């Protein structure tokens, strides 16, 4: 409902007609003096009985009846019309009839910002009704507590307290308004209650607002509505009452009750308040240079503040515990930052700011959070303010490293290598947990080292950083964090991040506690620890795409199907066996091509590694060799050039290769090798591996030279070239195995070259899942 | 989930060992396509962070393939760009085999003990 409607209602309710209600109204709430008072009376009974809310149906019925009464009065309607209007309002608001009725009632004795905007002569701004409400409160609830006067104050948006109603005070004992004091401590008990968000008591000397002392003991309690303080209830006694917790609880409850009779120029919150801040608030948050968290109060079924929802964070916001923003936004503050609820913690400040609207600011506010089992406290410049129904929390961390502390600790938790320590300076005792013993390689049972003695374990180049870190903690009493190389007791060096915080008692440093995290793993392997699942999935998609491309590339150049060709009368058979795993597609290649002078190039090579890098390296080298061979240069020169290509023109490709040039006219093979296994000759004699001179693999040095060997092949003889996938074994005896297989009587020496290669592949005992390339060159008898 | 990401963990173990005269890298386990990048990163890190010769204790390398050799060669190239030798200490049989076969033994300095290497 809009305030205009309510304001209209008030206008039609002259003070002197308060007891002269329409018959319909009287019939609904018999014996009541007005809607506000009638409701107050029944509510007071509830508070006094200190019982849970009475039966819902009776309560609901009374509420709807009251609301109908208000509408009848306002629009001078009959019961049926008024009820129809209520139904219509409920439908429009979409909140249900009970909620609509409750809203109507909450706003019924509408006072508006009258005191601030339109004083309007000598008629009290809050009308007779407020005084009647106060009288009902005094008669029903406060007399039993021994009080004899009460005043209800409503707070306007400018902070002024307006007298909304009073009973028991002499006429003119109270002013119509208490302006907000701009400096110094609040001077009246009601002001103090509002400012302190707690029950305040007057001292004997304190003047009453009017300046006429008339009561011996006064107390005021803040009046809450929807978590915000909307005014105060001031109560006076002639005899000082017992100031106990029970009395304060009663005063607080009555003050909250009185809050329902007050209506202010700010819409009070309802329990169903939307948790999403409006764009003005989010824009404001976005415009601020510091991290901002927008909190929306959440209420329980009884309208009590139960938690704050972290409704929005700006893009500068970083969780103190290193969690992604999605783990924080739209969660409860209590659940997300349990440590904030410690006494004196952020929770108290936020609650106070919501209640009073007074902004809070601190230059060095301790923010507590917990990562796993590690408690982290960071000092921050903190600002808390209320805007509309939200609370804006903004902070700037004192130590920029602290911003990263939370995420580092998250890493630590994942690594499971976090050591904790505490140096108790009073007793001189140091405590380590098991993980810290492991981290420093110290035997459990040996005395733990205090922070000062860890220095000798720190790498000498890092000792300055260590000293600065210690000074920050022990002299300046600030939490600090540093990454260092430390030497374990077994002389192994680890990269460790040490985080420590001072434990202060007053200004005195009583202990230093902290945590050590072994960060060696991500120093070295750059494992994408903070990769999100998305990135991982993307990487996997990328990997499988790469594997597909690599295989396509490989197949284009190195057909996996058995091949037998004839080049210038030579029988050449090739087998290529890819590695079984997709990602292991490798860089093996072979080439046999007739050169311009009538000679034949025979080459086999193996690029280190596998995957797309190896395959592209293979393509580059194979094509380069083909082009270079057309110059007519010899194998040694070709390999030297190819080495240049590998070293300078590729991205750190190394490869082994054999390059041979066969001249059919003389049956001479001139060959050279670059780090590759020499060929095996199959002749009448037992199979033997050709001997060769030195020849470094391709790509290791900017310049390399190679030596050539000559070999005349007789008709019927064969030469076998292969890559190490055929023989490579982890126990490294594969080469002898191959000769053994060839020499064995089971070897199909008299069958076709293809059969022979298949036999070799079948009997290969390689266990490294490398790809394998095998070439057989046979000199036919008739060549 | 398709391919699990290549798992490196237990097959290769790398330590930095502080000796009285300097720092050495000790490699234990198998050097291959999956594990070699970790060694390369470590050696590049050592070149950047520690003074003196880059000393690699190879006595406990149980297997080394062409990718392992490629990592050693790249590390050597990186070290020599910083005018630092890369010295292989007590290379194991598996290391020697691949170094000999590829002719790469000619480009590495070797020493029989870490102390000897650090003294160079």
PDB file of C-alpha atoms in Angstrom, chain A residues 493-620:
ATOM      1  CA  UNK A 493      65.434 -27.756  -0.635  1.00  0.00           C
ATOM      2  CA  UNK A 494      61.769 -26.941  -0.601  1.00  0.00           C
ATOM      3  CA  UNK A 495      59.912 -23.809  -1.607  1.00  0.00           C
ATOM      4  CA  UNK A 496      57.809 -22.833   1.326  1.00  0.00           C
ATOM      5  CA  UNK A 497      55.352 -20.055   1.898  1.00  0.00           C
ATOM      6  CA  UNK A 498      55.254 -19.054   5.516  1.00  0.00           C
ATOM      7  CA  UNK A 499      52.339 -17.085   6.833  1.00  0.00           C
ATOM      8  CA  UNK A 500      52.371 -15.773  10.384  1.00  0.00           C
ATOM      9  CA  UNK A 501      50.242 -13.540  12.511  1.00  0.00           C
ATOM     10  CA  UNK A 502      50.960 -11.856  15.824  1.00  0.00           C
ATOM     11  CA  UNK A 503      48.879 -12.718  18.860  1.00  0.00           C
ATOM     12  CA  UNK A 504      48.543  -9.600  20.946  1.00  0.00           C
ATOM     13  CA  UNK A 505      47.466  -9.043  24.476  1.00  0.00           C
ATOM     14  CA  UNK A 506      46.811  -5.349  24.552  1.00  0.00           C
ATOM     15  CA  UNK A 507      49.881  -3.923  22.888  1.00  0.00           C
ATOM     16  CA  UNK A 508      52.073  -6.757  23.941  1.00  0.00           C
ATOM     17  CA  UNK A 509      53.069  -9.529  21.566  1.00  0.00           C
ATOM     18  CA  UNK A 510      52.439 -12.767  23.411  1.00  0.00           C
ATOM     19  CA  UNK A 511      52.714 -15.292  20.626  1.00  0.00           C
ATOM     20  CA  UNK A 512      53.298 -15.758  16.925  1.00  0.00           C
ATOM     21  CA  UNK A 513      51.336 -18.363  15.106  1.00  0.00           C
ATOM     22  CA  UNK A 514      51.216 -19.313  11.519  1.00  0.00           C
ATOM     23  CA  UNK A 515      51.330 -21.871   8.804  1.00  0.00           C
ATOM     24  CA  UNK A 516      53.849 -23.165   6.327  1.00  0.00           C
ATOM     25  CA  UNK A 517      52.881 -24.372   2.939  1.00  0.00           C
ATOM     26  CA  UNK A 518      55.054 -26.358   0.605  1.00  0.00           C
ATOM     27  CA  UNK A 519      54.697 -24.637  -2.754  1.00  0.00           C
ATOM     28  CA  UNK A 520      57.509 -26.514  -4.465  1.00  0.00           C
ATOM     29  CA  UNK A 521      55.091 -28.455  -6.563  1.00  0.00           C
ATOM     30  CA  UNK A 522      53.660 -25.473  -8.326  1.00  0.00           C
ATOM     31  CA  UNK A 523      56.953 -23.668  -8.490  1.00  0.00           C
ATOM     32  CA  UNK A 524      58.276 -26.461 -10.566  1.00  0.00           C
ATOM     33  CA  UNK A 525      55.600 -28.098 -12.518  1.00  0.00           C
ATOM     34  CA  UNK A 526      53.305 -25.142 -12.969  1.00  0.00           C
ATOM     35  CA  UNK A 527      50.505 -27.576 -12.526  1.00  0.00           C
ATOM     36  CA  UNK A 528      47.389 -25.608 -13.198  1.00  0.00           C
ATOM     37  CA  UNK A 529      46.251 -25.806  -9.615  1.00  0.00           C
ATOM     38  CA  UNK A 530      43.764 -23.041  -9.968  1.00  0.00           C
ATOM     39  CA  UNK A 531      42.412 -24.255 -13.249  1.00  0.00           C
ATOM     40  CA  UNK A 532      38.694 -24.448 -13.036  1.00  0.00           C
ATOM     41  CA  UNK A 533      36.755 -27.448 -14.130  1.00  0.00           C
ATOM     42  CA  UNK A 534      35.767 -25.556 -17.226  1.00  0.00           C
ATOM     43  CA  UNK A 535      39.339 -24.998 -18.188  1.00  0.00           C
ATOM     44  CA  UNK A 536      40.088 -28.631 -17.575  1.00  0.00           C
ATOM     45  CA  UNK A 537      37.214 -29.708 -19.769  1.00  0.00           C
ATOM     46  CA  UNK A 538      38.374 -27.271 -22.404  1.00  0.00           C
ATOM     47  CA  UNK A 539      41.889 -28.652 -22.180  1.00  0.00           C
ATOM     48  CA  UNK A 540      40.603 -32.154 -22.575  1.00  0.00           C
ATOM     49  CA  UNK A 541      38.603 -31.177 -25.599  1.00  0.00           C
ATOM     50  CA  UNK A 542      41.714 -29.499 -26.918  1.00  0.00           C
ATOM     51  CA  UNK A 543      43.806 -32.591 -26.255  1.00  0.00           C
ATOM     52  CA  UNK A 544      41.415 -34.885 -28.051  1.00  0.00           C
ATOM     53  CA  UNK A 545      41.175 -32.442 -30.957  1.00  0.00           C
ATOM     54  CA  UNK A 546      44.958 -32.318 -31.106  1.00  0.00           C
ATOM     55  CA  UNK A 547      45.190 -36.081 -31.047  1.00  0.00           C
ATOM     56  CA  UNK A 548      42.726 -36.271 -33.926  1.00  0.00           C
ATOM     57  CA  UNK A 549      44.681 -33.706 -35.937  1.00  0.00           C
ATOM     58  CA  UNK A 550      47.966 -35.406 -35.186  1.00  0.00           C
ATOM     59  CA  UNK A 551      46.643 -38.731 -36.321  1.00  0.00           C
ATOM     60  CA  UNK A 552      45.297 -37.220 -39.511  1.00  0.00           C
ATOM     61  CA  UNK A 553      48.636 -35.610 -40.155  1.00  0.00           C
ATOM     62  CA  UNK A 554      50.433 -38.823 -39.415  1.00  0.00           C
ATOM     63  CA  UNK A 555      48.157 -40.836 -41.663  1.00  0.00           C
ATOM     64  CA  UNK A 556      48.588 -38.368 -44.486  1.00  0.00           C
ATOM     65  CA  UNK A 557      52.323 -38.897 -44.425  1.00  0.00           C
ATOM     66  CA  UNK A 558      52.778 -42.290 -42.838  1.00  0.00           C
ATOM     67  CA  UNK A 559      50.040 -44.655 -43.992  1.00  0.00           C
ATOM     68  CA  UNK A 560      49.398 -47.303 -41.395  1.00  0.00           C
ATOM     69  CA  UNK A 561      48.493 -49.844 -44.071  1.00  0.00           C
ATOM     70  CA  UNK A 562      51.291 -52.199 -45.149  1.00  0.00           C
ATOM     71  CA  UNK A 563      53.187 -50.810 -48.093  1.00  0.00           C
ATOM     72  CA  UNK A 564      55.436 -52.469 -50.556  1.00  0.00           C
ATOM     73  CA  UNK A 565      56.945 -50.518 -53.402  1.00  0.00           C
ATOM     74  CA  UNK A 566      59.599 -50.794 -55.984  1.00  0.00           C
ATOM     75  CA  UNK A 567      61.974 -47.924 -56.546  1.00  0.00           C
ATOM     76  CA  UNK A 568      64.579 -48.279 -59.287  1.00  0.00           C
ATOM     77  CA  UNK A 569      64.440 -52.035 -58.939  1.00  0.00           C
ATOM     78  CA  UNK A 570      64.721 -52.093 -55.129  1.00  0.00           C
ATOM     79  CA  UNK A 571      62.017 -53.880 -53.159  1.00  0.00           C
ATOM     80  CA  UNK A 572      61.023 -51.660 -50.293  1.00  0.00           C
ATOM     81  CA  UNK A 573      58.560 -52.645 -47.588  1.00  0.00           C
ATOM     82  CA  UNK A 574      57.441 -50.454 -44.731  1.00  0.00           C
ATOM     83  CA  UNK A 575      55.540 -51.052 -41.544  1.00  0.00           C
ATOM     84  CA  UNK A 576      54.368 -48.253 -39.354  1.00  0.00           C
ATOM     85  CA  UNK A 577      52.799 -49.075 -36.009  1.00  0.00           C
ATOM     86  CA  UNK A 578      51.366 -46.096 -34.173  1.00  0.00           C
ATOM     87  CA  UNK A 579      51.435 -46.004 -30.417  1.00  0.00           C
ATOM     88  CA  UNK A 580      48.306 -47.513 -28.925  1.00  0.00           C
ATOM     89  CA  UNK A 581      47.280 -44.364 -27.129  1.00  0.00           C
ATOM     90  CA  UNK A 582      45.863 -41.544 -29.168  1.00  0.00           C
ATOM     91  CA  UNK A 583      47.835 -38.834 -27.432  1.00  0.00           C
ATOM     92  CA  UNK A 584      51.072 -40.759 -28.024  1.00  0.00           C
ATOM     93  CA  UNK A 585      50.971 -40.414 -31.806  1.00  0.00           C
ATOM     94  CA  UNK A 586      54.591 -39.849 -32.521  1.00  0.00           C
ATOM     95  CA  UNK A 587      57.180 -38.360 -34.786  1.00  0.00           C
ATOM     96  CA  UNK A 588      58.558 -41.372 -36.632  1.00  0.00           C
ATOM     97  CA  UNK A 589      58.989 -41.006 -40.341  1.00  0.00           C
ATOM     98  CA  UNK A 590      60.548 -42.679 -43.324  1.00  0.00           C
ATOM     99  CA  UNK A 591      61.081 -41.657 -46.912  1.00  0.00           C
ATOM    100  CA  UNK A 592      62.146 -43.431 -50.040  1.00  0.00           C
ATOM    101  CA  UNK A 593      62.290 -41.307 -53.137  1.00  0.00           C
ATOM    102  CA  UNK A 594      64.061 -41.409 -56.471  1.00  0.00           C
ATOM    103  CA  UNK A 595      66.414 -38.482 -56.901  1.00  0.00           C
ATOM    104  CA  UNK A 596      67.174 -36.619 -60.145  1.00  0.00           C
ATOM    105  CA  UNK A 597      70.522 -38.357 -60.753  1.00  0.00           C
ATOM    106  CA  UNK A 598      68.876 -41.812 -60.683  1.00  0.00           C
ATOM    107  CA  UNK A 599      69.870 -42.529 -57.105  1.00  0.00           C
ATOM    108  CA  UNK A 600      67.417 -43.402 -54.329  1.00  0.00           C
ATOM    109  CA  UNK A 601      67.062 -41.568 -51.002  1.00  0.00           C
ATOM    110  CA  UNK A 602      66.348 -43.919 -48.119  1.00  0.00           C
ATOM    111  CA  UNK A 603      65.728 -42.208 -44.803  1.00  0.00           C
ATOM    112  CA  UNK A 604      64.219 -42.971 -41.474  1.00  0.00           C
ATOM    113  CA  UNK A 605      63.893 -40.662 -38.519  1.00  0.00           C
ATOM    114  CA  UNK A 606      62.377 -40.200 -35.129  1.00  0.00           C
ATOM    115  CA  UNK A 607      61.426 -36.861 -33.647  1.00  0.00           C
ATOM    116  CA  UNK A 608      61.570 -36.759 -29.839  1.00  0.00           C
ATOM    117  CA  UNK A 609      58.258 -36.712 -28.053  1.00  0.00           C
ATOM    118  CA  UNK A 610      54.837 -37.143 -29.490  1.00  0.00           C
ATOM    119  CA  UNK A 611      51.709 -35.176 -30.131  1.00  0.00           C
ATOM    120  CA  UNK A 612      51.190 -32.312 -32.499  1.00  0.00           C
ATOM    121  CA  UNK A 613      54.627 -30.798 -31.774  1.00  0.00           C
ATOM    122  CA  UNK A 614      56.465 -33.970 -32.740  1.00  0.00           C
ATOM    123  CA  UNK A 615      54.290 -34.543 -35.787  1.00  0.00           C
ATOM    124  CA  UNK A 616      54.855 -31.037 -37.146  1.00  0.00           C
ATOM    125  CA  UNK A 617      58.587 -31.398 -36.466  1.00  0.00           C
ATOM    126  CA  UNK A 618      58.512 -34.645 -38.390  1.00  0.00           C
ATOM    127  CA  UNK A 619      56.766 -33.022 -41.362  1.00  0.00           C
ATOM    128  CA  UNK A 620      59.266 -30.162 -41.355  1.00  0.00           C
TER     129      UNK A 620
END
